[in-house]
Amino acid sequence: EAEVAQSPRYKITEKSQAVAFWCDPISGHATLYWYRQILGQGPELLVQFQDESVVDDSQLPKDRFSAERLKGVDSTLKIQPAELGDSAMYLCASSPPGRSPLHFGNGTRLTVT
Amino acid sequence: LAKTTQPISMDSYEGQEVNITCSHNNIATNDYITWYQQFPSQGPRFIIQGYKTKVTNEVASLFIPADRKSSTLSLPRVSLSDTAVYYCPLNYGGSQGNLIFGKGTKLSVKP
């Protein structure tokens, strides 16, 4: 079964440094999402792409977070500068058109020290 | 935005049927009810989705009453490997993927 690939699996960085996460969705899935999950809570949507276009980034802290999906396939989420409160699991998901379920990757666990 | 409420935790024993209920009083007409399972250090995994009445697949059943203000996920004969957190996010804004996840229900299955 095809999977959503994410890297790195774990990342430790110092506050004020820049960090980037990469996601490769399931082939053919036009919609891609980035979620953030703080320990003990459910995932919260940061940004949603349809092909290369941003559909919803209302919850993305734009002063420090940026996301791109230049060719409408893989995507990168960047944080600059990282803050202690950014420590969380960053999950990528993709879905085909319609009311199809989301397929999540196994995330990148970020620790900011 | 429609919010969901679930029990924080539930305990069960192997071989029992487990029913997890989710309340969603403000569900919108176009919202579908979805359930996801999450193991530690993994992303959520889709279990089942429904709009009304009953839906059944190879792993679970989903019961939705006529008013759609709640739903119940039923797991038949659970095993230790069903120990996980279960979420019932609603699709809001008419855009698939804008799911609002609550804190979920942590199910612990004991031998």
Short mmCIF file of C-alpha atoms in Angstrom, two decimals, chain B residues 6-103:
data_model
loop_
_atom_site.label_atom_id
_atom_site.label_comp_id
_atom_site.label_asym_id
_atom_site.label_seq_id
_atom_site.Cartn_x
_atom_site.Cartn_y
_atom_site.Cartn_z
CA GLN B 6 -15.23 12.24 23.53
CA PRO B 7 -14.33 10.44 26.75
CA ILE B 8 -10.68 11.02 27.60
CA SER B 9 -9.98 7.35 28.20
CA MET B 10 -11.53 3.89 28.21
CA ASP B 11 -10.36 0.52 29.45
CA SER B 12 -11.30 -2.86 28.04
CA TYR B 13 -10.20 -6.48 28.01
CA GLU B 14 -9.24 -8.64 25.08
CA GLY B 15 -12.18 -10.18 23.28
CA GLN B 16 -14.71 -7.57 24.42
CA GLU B 17 -16.71 -5.25 22.18
CA VAL B 18 -15.81 -1.60 22.69
CA ASN B 19 -18.10 1.31 21.91
CA ILE B 20 -16.67 4.84 21.82
CA THR B 21 -19.15 7.69 21.57
CA CYS B 22 -18.49 11.11 20.10
CA SER B 23 -20.77 14.12 20.59
CA HIS B 24 -21.00 16.73 17.85
CA ASN B 25 -24.01 18.92 18.66
CA ASN B 26 -23.20 21.58 16.06
CA ILE B 27 -22.59 19.28 13.12
CA ALA B 28 -23.38 20.96 9.80
CA THR B 29 -25.63 19.49 7.16
CA ASN B 30 -22.74 18.70 4.81
CA ASP B 31 -20.37 17.33 7.45
CA TYR B 32 -19.34 13.70 7.35
CA ILE B 33 -18.32 11.89 10.50
CA THR B 34 -14.93 10.23 10.36
CA TRP B 35 -12.94 8.16 12.83
CA TYR B 36 -9.19 7.80 12.96
CA GLN B 37 -6.87 5.61 15.04
CA GLN B 38 -3.43 6.74 16.16
CA PHE B 39 -0.60 4.72 17.68
CA PRO B 40 2.32 6.42 19.48
CA SER B 41 4.84 8.01 17.14
CA GLN B 42 2.66 7.36 14.08
CA GLY B 43 0.25 9.44 12.07
CA PRO B 44 -3.51 8.92 12.40
CA ARG B 45 -4.99 6.13 10.31
CA PHE B 46 -8.48 6.29 8.83
CA ILE B 47 -10.92 3.72 10.21
CA ILE B 48 -14.41 4.53 8.97
CA GLN B 49 -16.61 7.33 7.67
CA GLY B 50 -20.37 7.87 7.57
CA TYR B 51 -23.15 10.39 7.11
CA LYS B 52 -26.15 8.70 8.73
CA THR B 53 -27.50 5.36 10.02
CA LYS B 54 -24.96 2.55 10.09
CA VAL B 55 -21.75 1.84 8.25
CA THR B 56 -19.71 -1.33 8.61
CA ASN B 57 -16.32 -2.34 7.23
CA GLU B 58 -13.86 -5.10 7.99
CA VAL B 59 -12.57 -3.50 11.20
CA ALA B 60 -15.40 -1.47 12.75
CA SER B 61 -18.99 -0.29 12.67
CA LEU B 62 -20.22 3.27 12.91
CA PHE B 63 -23.67 4.08 14.28
CA ILE B 64 -25.18 7.51 13.65
CA PRO B 65 -28.64 8.43 14.99
CA ALA B 66 -31.14 10.38 12.91
CA ASP B 67 -30.28 13.74 14.50
CA ARG B 68 -26.56 13.15 13.79
CA LYS B 69 -25.57 14.91 17.02
CA SER B 70 -23.50 11.95 18.10
CA SER B 71 -21.87 8.85 16.69
CA THR B 72 -20.59 5.59 18.11
CA LEU B 73 -17.59 3.66 16.91
CA SER B 74 -17.91 -0.04 17.65
CA LEU B 75 -14.86 -2.30 17.70
CA PRO B 76 -15.78 -5.99 17.89
CA ARG B 77 -13.62 -8.33 19.96
CA VAL B 78 -10.70 -6.00 20.64
CA SER B 79 -7.14 -7.24 20.99
CA LEU B 80 -4.05 -5.74 22.64
CA SER B 81 -3.10 -4.20 19.29
CA ASP B 82 -6.22 -2.02 19.39
CA THR B 83 -4.67 0.00 22.23
CA ALA B 84 -4.48 3.47 20.68
CA VAL B 85 -6.04 6.93 20.63
CA TYR B 86 -9.26 7.25 18.64
CA TYR B 87 -10.44 10.54 17.13
CA CYS B 88 -13.75 11.57 15.54
CA PRO B 89 -12.92 14.70 13.53
CA LEU B 90 -15.60 16.46 11.54
CA ASN B 91 -15.03 17.95 8.14
CA TYR B 92 -15.75 21.67 8.41
CA GLY B 93 -16.05 24.40 5.85
CA GLY B 94 -17.07 21.99 3.13
CA SER B 95 -13.45 21.33 2.27
CA GLN B 96 -12.28 17.80 2.75
CA GLY B 97 -9.26 17.77 4.99
CA ASN B 98 -10.14 20.73 7.20
CA LEU B 99 -10.65 18.28 10.02
CA ILE B 100 -10.95 19.49 13.59
CA PHE B 101 -9.46 16.90 15.91
CA GLY B 102 -10.31 16.93 19.60
CA LYS B 103 -8.10 15.28 22.20
#
